[in-house]
CSV table of C-alpha atoms and ligand atoms in Angstrom, one decimal:
chain,number,residue,atom,x,y,z
A,1,MET,CA,90.9,292.4,79.5
A,2,SER,CA,87.5,294.1,79.3
A,3,THR,CA,86.7,297.3,81.3
A,4,ARG,CA,83.8,296.9,83.8
A,5,VAL,CA,81.4,299.8,83.9
A,6,HIS,CA,78.9,300.1,86.7
A,7,VAL,CA,75.9,302.0,85.6
A,8,ILE,CA,73.7,303.0,88.6
A,9,GLY,CA,70.1,303.9,87.5
A,10,ALA,CA,68.4,302.4,84.5
A,11,GLY,CA,66.2,305.3,83.5
A,12,PRO,CA,66.3,306.4,79.9
A,13,VAL,CA,69.9,307.7,80.2
A,14,GLY,CA,71.4,304.7,82.1
A,15,LEU,CA,69.7,302.4,79.6
A,16,LEU,CA,71.0,304.3,76.6
A,17,LEU,CA,74.5,304.3,78.0
A,18,THR,CA,74.3,300.6,78.6
A,19,ALA,CA,73.0,299.9,75.1
A,20,LEU,CA,75.8,302.0,73.6
A,21,LEU,CA,78.6,300.3,75.7
A,22,GLN,CA,77.1,296.9,75.3
A,23,SER,CA,77.9,296.9,71.6
A,24,THR,CA,81.4,298.2,72.1
A,25,GLU,CA,84.2,295.6,72.2
A,26,GLY,CA,86.2,295.5,75.4
A,27,PHE,CA,83.4,296.6,77.8
A,28,SER,CA,81.1,294.8,80.2
A,29,VAL,CA,78.3,296.6,81.9
A,30,HIS,CA,76.9,296.1,85.4
A,31,LEU,CA,73.5,297.8,85.4
A,32,CYS,CA,71.7,298.5,88.7
A,33,GLU,CA,68.1,299.7,89.0
A,34,LYS,CA,65.8,299.9,92.0
A,35,ARG,CA,62.4,299.9,90.1
A,36,ALA,CA,60.8,296.6,89.2
A,37,GLU,CA,58.7,298.1,86.5
A,38,TYR,CA,58.6,301.1,84.1
A,39,THR,CA,55.4,302.9,85.0
A,40,ARG,CA,56.0,306.6,84.0
A,41,THR,CA,53.5,307.2,81.2
A,42,ARG,CA,54.1,311.0,80.5
A,43,MET,CA,54.6,311.8,76.9
A,44,VAL,CA,58.1,313.0,75.9
A,45,GLN,CA,59.7,313.9,72.6
A,46,LEU,CA,63.3,313.7,71.6
A,47,ALA,CA,64.8,316.8,69.9
A,48,PRO,CA,65.5,316.4,66.2
A,49,TYR,CA,69.1,317.4,66.7
A,50,LEU,CA,69.7,314.0,68.4
A,51,VAL,CA,69.4,312.3,65.1
A,52,ALA,CA,70.8,315.1,62.9
A,53,ASP,CA,73.1,313.9,60.1
A,54,SER,CA,74.8,317.2,59.3
A,55,VAL,CA,76.0,320.3,61.2
A,56,GLU,CA,73.4,322.4,59.5
A,57,SER,CA,70.5,320.1,60.6
A,58,TYR,CA,72.0,319.9,64.1
A,59,ARG,CA,71.7,323.7,64.4
A,60,THR,CA,68.2,324.2,63.1
A,61,ASP,CA,66.6,324.8,66.5
A,62,ALA,CA,65.0,328.3,66.4
A,63,ILE,CA,66.1,329.2,69.9
A,64,ASP,CA,69.6,327.8,70.3
A,65,GLY,CA,71.0,327.3,66.8
A,66,ASP,CA,73.2,330.4,67.2
A,67,SER,CA,74.3,329.4,70.7
A,68,VAL,CA,75.4,326.0,69.4
A,69,GLU,CA,77.6,327.7,66.8
A,70,ALA,CA,79.0,330.1,69.4
A,71,ILE,CA,79.8,327.4,72.0
A,72,PHE,CA,81.0,324.4,70.1
A,73,ASP,CA,83.8,324.2,67.6
A,74,PRO,CA,83.0,322.7,64.2
A,75,PRO,CA,85.3,319.6,64.7
A,76,GLU,CA,83.5,318.9,68.0
A,77,LEU,CA,80.1,318.8,66.3
A,78,GLU,CA,81.4,316.8,63.4
A,79,GLU,CA,83.0,314.2,65.8
A,80,GLY,CA,79.7,313.9,67.6
A,81,LEU,CA,77.7,313.4,64.4
A,82,ALA,CA,80.2,310.8,63.1
A,83,TYR,CA,79.7,308.9,66.4
A,84,ARG,CA,75.9,309.0,65.8
A,85,GLN,CA,76.3,307.4,62.4
A,86,SER,CA,78.3,304.6,64.0
A,87,ILE,CA,75.5,303.6,66.5
A,88,ALA,CA,74.3,300.0,66.0
A,89,PRO,CA,71.3,299.8,63.6
A,90,ASP,CA,68.9,298.3,66.2
A,91,LEU,CA,69.5,301.2,68.6
A,92,SER,CA,69.7,303.9,65.9
A,93,ALA,CA,66.3,302.8,64.6
A,94,LEU,CA,64.8,303.4,68.0
A,95,LEU,CA,66.3,306.8,68.3
A,96,GLN,CA,65.0,307.8,64.8
A,97,GLY,CA,61.5,306.7,65.7
A,98,TRP,CA,61.4,308.6,69.0
A,99,ALA,CA,62.6,311.8,67.3
A,100,LEU,CA,59.5,311.7,65.0
A,101,GLY,CA,56.8,312.3,67.6
A,102,PHE,CA,55.7,311.9,71.1
A,103,CYS,CA,56.2,308.7,73.0
A,104,PRO,CA,55.4,307.6,76.6
A,105,LEU,CA,58.5,307.7,78.8
A,106,ASN,CA,58.0,304.1,79.9
A,107,SER,CA,57.8,303.0,76.3
A,108,ILE,CA,61.3,304.5,75.7
A,109,GLU,CA,62.6,302.7,78.9
A,110,ARG,CA,61.0,299.4,78.0
A,111,SER,CA,62.2,299.4,74.4
A,112,LEU,CA,65.8,300.1,75.5
A,113,SER,CA,65.6,297.5,78.3
A,114,GLU,CA,64.3,294.9,75.9
A,115,LEU,CA,66.9,295.7,73.3
A,116,ILE,CA,69.6,295.2,75.9
A,117,ASP,CA,68.1,291.8,77.0
A,118,ALA,CA,67.5,290.7,73.4
A,119,ARG,CA,71.2,291.2,72.5
A,120,GLY,CA,71.9,288.8,75.3
A,121,HIS,CA,75.5,289.6,76.1
A,122,GLY,CA,77.8,292.0,78.0
A,123,VAL,CA,75.3,293.2,80.6
A,124,GLU,CA,74.8,292.0,84.2
A,125,ARG,CA,71.8,293.4,86.0
A,126,THR,CA,71.2,294.0,89.7
A,127,ALA,CA,67.7,294.8,90.8
A,128,ALA,CA,68.2,296.7,94.1
A,129,VAL,CA,68.4,300.1,95.7
A,130,VAL,CA,72.1,300.9,95.6
A,131,THR,CA,73.5,303.1,98.4
A,132,ALA,CA,76.3,305.5,97.9
A,133,ASP,CA,78.6,303.4,100.0
A,134,GLU,CA,77.7,300.3,98.0
A,135,ALA,CA,78.3,302.1,94.7
A,136,ILE,CA,81.7,303.3,95.9
A,137,ALA,CA,82.6,299.8,97.1
A,138,MET,CA,81.8,298.3,93.6
A,139,LEU,CA,84.7,300.2,92.1
A,140,GLU,CA,87.7,297.9,91.6
A,141,PRO,CA,90.9,299.2,90.1
A,142,GLY,CA,90.3,299.6,86.3
A,143,ASP,CA,86.5,299.9,86.7
A,144,MET,CA,84.4,303.0,85.9
A,145,LEU,CA,81.3,304.2,87.7
A,146,LEU,CA,78.5,306.1,85.9
A,147,ASP,CA,75.7,307.6,88.1
A,148,SER,CA,72.5,308.0,86.1
A,149,THR,CA,70.2,308.1,89.1
A,150,GLY,CA,68.3,311.2,88.0
A,151,SER,CA,67.8,314.6,89.6
A,152,ARG,CA,68.3,313.4,93.1
A,153,SER,CA,71.7,311.9,92.1
A,154,LEU,CA,73.2,309.3,94.3
A,155,LEU,CA,76.7,310.5,94.0
A,156,ARG,CA,76.6,314.2,93.1
A,157,ASP,CA,77.5,315.3,96.6
A,158,GLN,CA,80.1,312.6,97.1
A,159,LEU,CA,82.2,314.0,94.3
A,160,ILE,CA,83.6,316.7,96.7
A,161,PRO,CA,86.2,315.1,98.9
A,162,GLY,CA,86.1,315.8,102.6
A,163,ALA,CA,85.9,314.2,106.0
A,164,GLY,CA,82.5,313.1,107.2
A,165,GLU,CA,79.1,313.2,105.5
A,166,PRO,CA,79.1,315.2,102.2
A,167,ALA,CA,77.2,318.5,102.5
A,168,GLU,CA,73.9,318.3,100.7
A,169,GLY,CA,73.7,320.5,97.6
A,170,ALA,CA,77.4,321.6,97.9
A,171,ASN,CA,78.1,320.3,94.4
A,172,THR,CA,74.9,321.8,92.8
A,173,VAL,CA,74.2,325.2,91.1
A,174,ASN,CA,70.4,325.7,91.0
A,175,VAL,CA,68.4,328.4,89.3
A,176,ARG,CA,64.7,328.3,90.1
A,177,LEU,CA,63.0,329.8,87.1
A,178,GLU,CA,59.4,329.6,88.3
A,179,TYR,CA,56.7,327.4,89.9
A,180,ALA,CA,54.3,325.8,87.4
A,181,LEU,CA,51.4,323.5,86.9
A,182,VAL,CA,52.1,321.0,84.2
A,183,ILE,CA,48.6,320.2,82.7
A,184,THR,CA,48.0,317.4,80.3
A,185,PHE,CA,44.8,316.4,78.5
A,186,LEU,CA,43.7,314.3,75.5
A,187,TYR,CA,41.5,315.9,72.8
A,188,GLY,CA,39.5,313.9,70.3
A,189,GLN,CA,40.5,316.0,67.2
A,190,PRO,CA,43.7,317.1,65.6
A,191,TYR,CA,45.0,320.2,67.5
A,192,ASP,CA,48.1,322.1,66.6
A,193,CYS,CA,49.4,325.1,68.4
A,194,ASN,CA,51.8,328.0,67.5
A,195,GLU,CA,52.5,331.3,69.1
A,196,TYR,CA,49.4,333.0,67.5
A,197,CYS,CA,47.2,330.3,68.8
A,198,LYS,CA,48.7,330.5,72.3
A,199,TYR,CA,47.9,334.2,72.2
A,200,TYR,CA,44.4,334.1,70.8
A,201,LYS,CA,43.3,331.2,73.1
A,202,ASN,CA,44.5,333.0,76.2
A,203,LYS,CA,43.3,336.5,75.1
A,204,ASP,CA,40.5,336.5,77.8
A,205,ASN,CA,42.8,335.2,80.5
A,206,PRO,CA,44.4,338.1,82.3
A,207,GLN,CA,46.2,335.6,84.6
A,208,TYR,CA,47.1,331.9,84.6
A,209,LYS,CA,47.6,331.7,80.9
A,210,PHE,CA,47.9,328.1,79.7
A,211,ILE,CA,50.9,327.8,77.5
A,212,PRO,CA,51.3,324.6,75.5
A,213,MET,CA,55.1,324.2,75.2
A,214,VAL,CA,57.0,324.5,72.0
A,215,HIS,CA,55.8,321.5,69.9
A,216,ARG,CA,53.9,320.2,72.9
A,217,THR,CA,50.9,318.9,71.1
A,218,HIS,CA,50.8,315.7,69.2
A,219,TYR,CA,48.1,314.0,67.1
A,220,ASP,CA,48.6,310.3,66.9
A,221,GLY,CA,45.9,309.6,64.3
A,222,ALA,CA,43.0,309.5,66.7
A,223,VAL,CA,43.8,311.7,69.7
A,224,SER,CA,45.8,314.9,70.4
A,225,HIS,CA,48.1,314.9,73.4
A,226,VAL,CA,48.3,318.4,74.8
A,227,THR,CA,50.7,319.4,77.6
A,228,GLY,CA,51.3,322.9,78.8
A,229,ILE,CA,52.2,324.9,81.8
A,230,VAL,CA,50.5,327.5,83.9
A,231,ASN,CA,52.7,329.8,86.1
A,232,ILE,CA,51.7,329.9,89.8
A,233,THR,CA,53.0,331.7,92.9
A,234,VAL,CA,55.2,329.9,95.5
A,235,GLU,CA,52.2,330.2,98.0
A,236,GLU,CA,49.9,328.5,95.5
A,237,TYR,CA,52.5,325.9,94.9
A,238,GLU,CA,52.9,325.1,98.6
A,239,ALA,CA,49.1,324.8,99.1
A,240,MET,CA,48.7,322.2,96.4
A,241,PRO,CA,49.2,318.4,96.5
A,242,SER,CA,51.9,317.2,94.1
A,243,ARG,CA,49.5,315.6,91.7
A,244,PHE,CA,45.7,316.1,91.2
A,245,ASP,CA,42.9,316.2,88.7
A,246,GLY,CA,40.4,318.6,87.1
A,247,ALA,CA,37.9,318.3,90.0
A,248,TRP,CA,40.5,319.2,92.6
A,249,LEU,CA,41.5,322.2,90.4
A,250,ARG,CA,37.9,323.5,90.1
A,251,GLU,CA,37.3,323.1,93.8
A,252,ASN,CA,40.6,324.6,95.1
A,253,ALA,CA,42.0,326.9,92.3
A,254,PRO,CA,38.8,328.1,90.5
A,255,ASP,CA,40.7,331.0,88.7
A,256,VAL,CA,43.2,328.5,87.1
A,257,ALA,CA,40.3,326.2,86.2
A,258,GLN,CA,38.4,329.0,84.6
A,259,SER,CA,41.4,330.0,82.5
A,260,MET,CA,41.8,326.4,81.3
A,261,ASP,CA,38.1,326.3,80.5
A,262,ARG,CA,38.4,329.4,78.3
A,263,PHE,CA,41.4,328.0,76.5
A,264,ILE,CA,39.7,324.6,75.9
A,265,ASP,CA,36.4,326.2,74.8
A,266,LYS,CA,38.4,328.1,72.1
A,267,ILE,CA,39.9,324.8,70.9
A,268,LYS,CA,36.5,323.2,70.8
A,269,GLU,CA,35.0,326.2,68.8
A,270,GLU,CA,37.7,325.7,66.2
A,271,THR,CA,37.7,322.0,65.8
A,272,GLN,CA,34.5,320.7,67.4
A,273,GLY,CA,36.1,318.0,69.5
A,274,GLU,CA,35.9,316.9,73.1
A,275,ILE,CA,38.3,316.4,75.9
A,276,LEU,CA,38.8,312.7,76.5
A,277,GLY,CA,39.0,311.8,80.2
A,278,ASP,CA,40.2,314.3,82.8
A,279,LEU,CA,43.0,316.8,83.1
A,280,GLU,CA,46.1,315.4,84.7
A,281,ILE,CA,48.0,318.0,86.7
A,282,VAL,CA,51.3,318.0,88.5
A,283,ARG,CA,52.8,321.0,90.3
A,284,ILE,CA,56.6,321.4,90.0
A,285,PRO,CA,59.3,323.9,90.6
A,286,LEU,CA,61.0,324.6,87.2
A,287,ASP,CA,64.6,324.3,88.1
A,288,LEU,CA,67.7,324.6,86.0
A,289,TYR,CA,70.7,323.0,87.7
A,290,ARG,CA,74.0,321.5,87.1
A,291,ALA,CA,76.7,319.6,89.1
A,292,ARG,CA,79.7,321.9,89.6
A,293,ASN,CA,81.7,318.8,89.2
A,294,ALA,CA,80.3,316.1,87.0
A,295,THR,CA,83.3,313.8,87.6
A,296,ASN,CA,85.6,312.8,90.5
A,297,ARG,CA,88.3,315.4,89.3
A,298,ARG,CA,88.4,316.9,92.8
A,299,TRP,CA,89.4,313.6,94.3
A,300,LEU,CA,92.2,313.3,91.9
A,301,ALA,CA,93.3,316.9,92.6
A,302,ALA,CA,93.3,316.2,96.4
A,303,GLY,CA,96.1,313.6,95.9
A,304,PRO,CA,96.5,309.9,96.4
A,305,SER,CA,94.3,308.1,98.9
A,306,ASP,CA,92.8,304.7,99.4
A,307,HIS,CA,89.3,305.9,98.4
A,308,PRO,CA,88.2,304.3,95.1
A,309,PHE,CA,87.3,307.8,93.8
A,310,SER,CA,91.0,308.7,93.9
A,311,HIS,CA,91.9,306.1,91.3
A,312,SER,CA,88.9,305.2,89.1
A,313,PRO,CA,86.8,307.5,86.9
A,314,VAL,CA,83.4,308.5,88.0
A,315,PHE,CA,80.9,310.3,85.9
A,316,LEU,CA,77.4,311.8,86.4
A,317,ALA,CA,75.1,311.4,83.4
A,318,GLY,CA,71.6,312.7,82.4
A,319,ASP,CA,69.6,314.4,85.1
A,320,SER,CA,72.3,313.6,87.7
A,321,ALA,CA,74.6,316.0,85.9
A,322,ILE,CA,72.3,318.7,84.4
A,323,GLY,CA,68.6,319.2,84.7
A,324,SER,CA,66.5,321.7,82.8
A,325,PRO,CA,62.8,322.7,82.7
A,326,TYR,CA,60.7,323.2,79.5
A,327,PHE,CA,60.8,319.6,78.4
A,328,GLN,CA,64.3,319.3,77.0
A,329,SER,CA,66.1,317.1,79.6
A,330,ILE,CA,65.9,313.7,78.0
A,331,SER,CA,67.5,315.0,74.8
A,332,LEU,CA,70.2,316.7,76.8
A,333,GLY,CA,70.7,313.4,78.7
A,334,PHE,CA,70.9,311.3,75.6
A,335,GLU,CA,73.4,313.7,74.0
A,336,ASN,CA,75.4,313.4,77.2
A,337,ALA,CA,75.2,309.6,77.1
A,338,MET,CA,76.5,309.6,73.5
A,339,PHE,CA,79.4,311.8,74.4
A,340,LEU,CA,80.3,309.8,77.4
A,341,ALA,CA,80.1,306.4,75.6
A,342,ARG,CA,82.4,307.8,72.9
A,343,LEU,CA,84.8,309.2,75.5
A,344,VAL,CA,85.3,306.1,77.6
A,345,THR,CA,86.0,304.0,74.6
A,346,GLN,CA,89.0,306.1,73.7
A,347,ARG,CA,91.4,303.7,75.4
A,348,ASP,CA,94.6,305.8,74.8
A,349,LEU,CA,93.2,308.7,76.9
A,350,ALA,CA,94.7,309.3,80.3
A,351,MET,CA,92.1,309.4,83.1
A,352,GLN,CA,92.8,313.1,83.8
A,353,ASP,CA,92.2,314.0,80.1
A,354,MET,CA,89.0,311.9,80.1
A,355,LEU,CA,87.6,313.7,83.2
A,356,ASP,CA,88.7,317.1,81.8
A,357,ARG,CA,87.0,316.5,78.5
A,358,TYR,CA,83.8,315.4,80.1
A,359,GLU,CA,83.7,318.4,82.4
A,360,LEU,CA,84.2,320.7,79.5
A,361,PHE,CA,81.5,319.0,77.5
A,362,VAL,CA,79.0,319.2,80.4
A,363,TYR,CA,79.9,322.9,80.9
A,364,LYS,CA,79.2,323.6,77.3
A,365,GLN,CA,75.9,321.8,77.5
A,366,TRP,CA,75.1,323.8,80.5
A,367,LEU,CA,75.8,327.1,78.7
A,368,ARG,CA,73.6,326.0,75.9
A,369,VAL,CA,70.7,324.9,78.0
A,370,TYR,CA,71.1,327.9,80.4
A,371,MET,CA,70.8,330.4,77.6
A,372,ARG,CA,67.9,328.4,76.0
A,373,SER,CA,65.9,328.2,79.2
A,374,LYS,CA,66.4,331.8,80.1
A,375,MET,CA,65.3,332.8,76.7
A,376,ILE,CA,62.2,330.7,76.9
A,377,LYS,CA,61.4,332.1,80.4
A,378,HIS,CA,61.9,335.6,79.2
A,379,ASN,CA,59.7,335.1,76.2
A,380,LYS,CA,57.0,333.6,78.5
A,381,ASP,CA,57.2,336.6,80.8
A,382,LEU,CA,56.8,339.0,77.9
A,383,PHE,CA,53.9,336.9,76.5
A,384,GLU,CA,52.1,337.2,79.9
A,385,SER,CA,52.1,341.0,79.5
A,386,LEU,CA,51.4,341.3,75.7
A,387,ASP,CA,48.2,343.3,76.3
A,388,ASN,CA,49.6,345.6,78.8
A,389,PRO,CA,52.3,347.8,77.2
A,390,LEU,CA,53.5,349.3,80.5
A,391,ALA,CA,53.9,345.9,82.2
A,392,LEU,CA,55.7,344.7,79.0
A,393,LEU,CA,58.1,347.6,79.0
A,394,GLU,CA,58.9,346.9,82.7
A,395,LYS,CA,60.2,343.5,81.5
A,396,LEU,CA,62.3,344.8,78.6
A,397,HIS,CA,65.9,345.8,79.3
A,398,ILE,CA,66.8,347.0,75.9
A,399,TYR,CA,70.1,348.7,76.4
B,1,LIG,C1,56.2,316.2,84.5
B,1,LIG,C2,57.5,316.0,83.7
B,1,LIG,C3,57.4,316.0,82.3
B,1,LIG,C4,58.6,315.8,81.6
B,1,LIG,N1,58.5,315.9,80.2
B,1,LIG,C5,59.7,315.8,79.5
B,1,LIG,C6,59.6,315.9,78.0
B,1,LIG,O1,58.6,316.1,77.4
B,1,LIG,N2,60.8,315.9,77.4
B,1,LIG,C7,62.0,315.7,78.0
B,1,LIG,O2,63.1,315.7,77.4
B,1,LIG,N3,62.1,315.6,79.4
B,1,LIG,C8,60.9,315.6,80.1
B,1,LIG,N4,61.0,315.5,81.5
B,1,LIG,C9,62.3,315.2,82.1
B,1,LIG,C10,62.7,313.7,81.9
B,1,LIG,O3,61.7,312.9,82.4
B,1,LIG,C11,64.0,313.5,82.5
B,1,LIG,O4,65.0,314.4,82.0
B,1,LIG,C12,64.5,312.0,82.3
B,1,LIG,O5,63.7,311.1,82.8
B,1,LIG,C13,65.9,311.9,82.9
B,1,LIG,O6,66.5,310.6,82.7
B,1,LIG,P1,67.6,310.0,83.6
B,1,LIG,O7,67.7,308.6,83.1
B,1,LIG,O8,68.7,310.9,83.7
B,1,LIG,O9,66.9,310.0,85.1
B,1,LIG,P2,65.6,309.3,85.6
B,1,LIG,O10,64.6,309.2,84.5
B,1,LIG,O11,65.2,310.0,86.8
B,1,LIG,O12,66.1,307.8,85.9
B,1,LIG,C14,66.9,307.5,87.1
B,1,LIG,C15,66.8,306.0,87.3
B,1,LIG,O13,67.6,305.7,88.4
B,1,LIG,C16,67.0,304.8,89.3
B,1,LIG,N5,67.6,305.0,90.6
B,1,LIG,C17,67.6,306.2,91.3
B,1,LIG,N6,68.3,306.0,92.5
B,1,LIG,C18,68.7,304.7,92.5
B,1,LIG,C19,69.4,303.9,93.4
B,1,LIG,N7,69.9,304.5,94.6
B,1,LIG,N8,69.6,302.6,93.2
B,1,LIG,C20,69.2,302.1,92.0
B,1,LIG,N9,68.5,302.8,91.1
B,1,LIG,C21,68.2,304.1,91.3
B,1,LIG,C22,65.5,305.3,89.2
B,1,LIG,O14,64.6,304.3,89.7
B,1,LIG,C23,65.4,305.6,87.7
B,1,LIG,O15,65.0,304.5,87.0
B,1,LIG,C24,59.8,315.6,82.2
B,1,LIG,C25,59.9,315.6,83.6
B,1,LIG,C26,58.7,315.8,84.4
B,1,LIG,C27,58.8,315.7,85.9
């Protein structure tokens, strides 16, 4: 008999999970999504480690290569890499392509969704907003429930058993690193950025330095896509709409606009290009968070009950389980999906072992991304003070 897996949320992670399980014998997937169309056009990039073919290439990241070695045991890494090699060629080709350069988020979502439909078997779709009660009621004995509904996870709070409504946020650890403007623009010439360039182009900006993120520029043959962030205060954050353009910035935050102009003028001096269109700006809190429980292990520990969470496995995946700033979340979510797809297909595993292994994996991913994000934030803070030795020393805690 096949195992029925309910996947709630068909964003990139829910879709990848579905595509991975669809090609696995003995599974049928019920995929639920509330959006009728994929419209998010922001450019994202997958980390090269997702398609690594050796432990060495998996660990090449300059910031967290050492952490990976410290946190994961070699056999764990090797098993993960072996699973990657076994991914069906149609899906593997997509992943390889996305790791090469930038790609709009909705193009990742559409390609995965089309691949699932083209294969034509093993997946039933429901187009609707699913409530927590409905998701819980779907779980028949022997089924599994995967919540990939993103940062505002449908079931994260429900994983803590208790009478009455679950307390909001009780199952979440949140570290707010900063408030930022994410600014994106297109430029009509090749433009590449490294740490020297970030420094030089911000030299005359005492405040509101625009920092293109690590590998955050991409030339597609005609146009460079540039995305970066500017640190703002909580007061500035609260006074801004969630999304706006260059005209709004000039009118309402002239100091930030001036800093952007200086940065862009220096790019133009170098490469004689023009900005194409307008700046696109969103203001977001940069949060690093995780679910304290990424499975229903607490329900099992609480003893037998009639509640479906007491007898069927439930997992959080992607942004439901862990969220991180600095443009690394999709890769983390995809890594998560691959581990989970591999785990649930090990049919000889007892449910408790399955939940324990997933919790451990998610915790290790958390350690990795926590250290990486704190390091990036620390480096950014130092960068802001490079021309002011006293301010720089204030931020250094050497021993
Ligand atoms: C401005 C910005 C820029 C970013 N840039 C990058 C980047 O460059 N690189 C990177 O790695 N990451 C980036 N990210 C993060 C990245 O977009 C997320 O990590 C990724 O989308 C998470 O995928 P997910 O599938 O877990 O969740 P989501 O993409 O949030 O998908 C969740 C899905 O669940 C559906 N859903 C939710 N609730 C329900 C419900 N009740 N019923 C049915 N369906 C439901 C939603 O409609 C959605 O389709 C960026 C984020 C932002 C905000």
